[in-house]
Short mmCIF file of C-alpha atoms in Angstrom, two decimals:
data_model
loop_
_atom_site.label_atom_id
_atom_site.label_comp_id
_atom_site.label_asym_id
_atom_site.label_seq_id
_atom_site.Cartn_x
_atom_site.Cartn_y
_atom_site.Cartn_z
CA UNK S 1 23.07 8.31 7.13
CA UNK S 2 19.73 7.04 7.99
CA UNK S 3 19.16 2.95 8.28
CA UNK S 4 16.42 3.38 5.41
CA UNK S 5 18.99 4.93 3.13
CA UNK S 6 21.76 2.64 3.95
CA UNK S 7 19.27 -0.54 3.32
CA UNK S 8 18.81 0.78 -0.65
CA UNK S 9 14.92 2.31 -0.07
CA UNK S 10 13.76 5.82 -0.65
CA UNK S 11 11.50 7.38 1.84
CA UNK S 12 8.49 6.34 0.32
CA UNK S 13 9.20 2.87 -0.10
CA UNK S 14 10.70 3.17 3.78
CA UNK S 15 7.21 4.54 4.75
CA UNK S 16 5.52 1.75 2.54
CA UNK S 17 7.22 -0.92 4.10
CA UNK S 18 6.55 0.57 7.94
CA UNK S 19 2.80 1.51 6.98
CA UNK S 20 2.27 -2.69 5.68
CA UNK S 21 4.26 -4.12 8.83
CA UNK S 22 1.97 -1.81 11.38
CA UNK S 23 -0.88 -2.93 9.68
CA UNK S 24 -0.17 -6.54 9.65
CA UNK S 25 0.65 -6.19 13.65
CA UNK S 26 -2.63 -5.11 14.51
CA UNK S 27 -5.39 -7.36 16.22
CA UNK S 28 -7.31 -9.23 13.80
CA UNK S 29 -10.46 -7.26 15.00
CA UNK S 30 -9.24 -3.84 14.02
CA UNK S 31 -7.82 -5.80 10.72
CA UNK S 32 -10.82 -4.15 8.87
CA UNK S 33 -11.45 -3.52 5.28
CA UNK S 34 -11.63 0.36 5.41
CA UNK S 35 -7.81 -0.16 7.58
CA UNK S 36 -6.66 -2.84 5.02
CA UNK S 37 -7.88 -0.86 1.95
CA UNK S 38 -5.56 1.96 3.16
CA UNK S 39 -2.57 -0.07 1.67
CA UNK S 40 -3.89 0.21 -1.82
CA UNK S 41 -3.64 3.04 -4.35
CA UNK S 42 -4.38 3.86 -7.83
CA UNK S 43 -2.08 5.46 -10.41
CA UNK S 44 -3.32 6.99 -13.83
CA UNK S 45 -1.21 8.03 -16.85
CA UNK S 46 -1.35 10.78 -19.84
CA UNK S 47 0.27 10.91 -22.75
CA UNK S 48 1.21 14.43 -23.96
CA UNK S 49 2.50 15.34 -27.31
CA UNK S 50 3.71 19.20 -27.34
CA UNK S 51 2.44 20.05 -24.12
CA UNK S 52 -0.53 19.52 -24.72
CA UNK S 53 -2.57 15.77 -23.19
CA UNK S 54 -3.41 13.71 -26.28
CA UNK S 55 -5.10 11.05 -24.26
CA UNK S 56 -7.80 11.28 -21.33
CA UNK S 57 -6.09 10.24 -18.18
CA UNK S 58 -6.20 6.59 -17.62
CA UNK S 59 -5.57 3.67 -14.89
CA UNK S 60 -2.09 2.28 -14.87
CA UNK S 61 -3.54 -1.47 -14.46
CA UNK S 62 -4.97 -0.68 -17.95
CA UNK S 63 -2.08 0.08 -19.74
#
């Protein structure tokens, strides 16, 4: 059994964890935005009611 497995994580919260900790080891000149901004992502959400989408989709932060 892998060590990610064993610790609890799925594979993408494994690679989440190892993409944060490489990015927080690198120099603080190749800390840039565009590298730091990598971390970040955006979910959206729609509701569907008999298959078909009610809503427009929509940003999870604005639920």
């Amino acid at each position: 059994m892998s060590s990610w497995r064993k610790a609890g994580l799925t594979y993408n919260s494994y690679l989440s964890v190892a993409a944060k900790v490489i990015r927080s080891a690198l120099k603080p000149e190749l800390q840039t935005a565009a590298v730091m901004n990598r971390s970040k992502s955006e979910g959206r959400y729609v509701k569907y009611e008999n298959g078909s989408a009610v809503t427009d989709s929509a940003p999870l932060n604005d639920k």
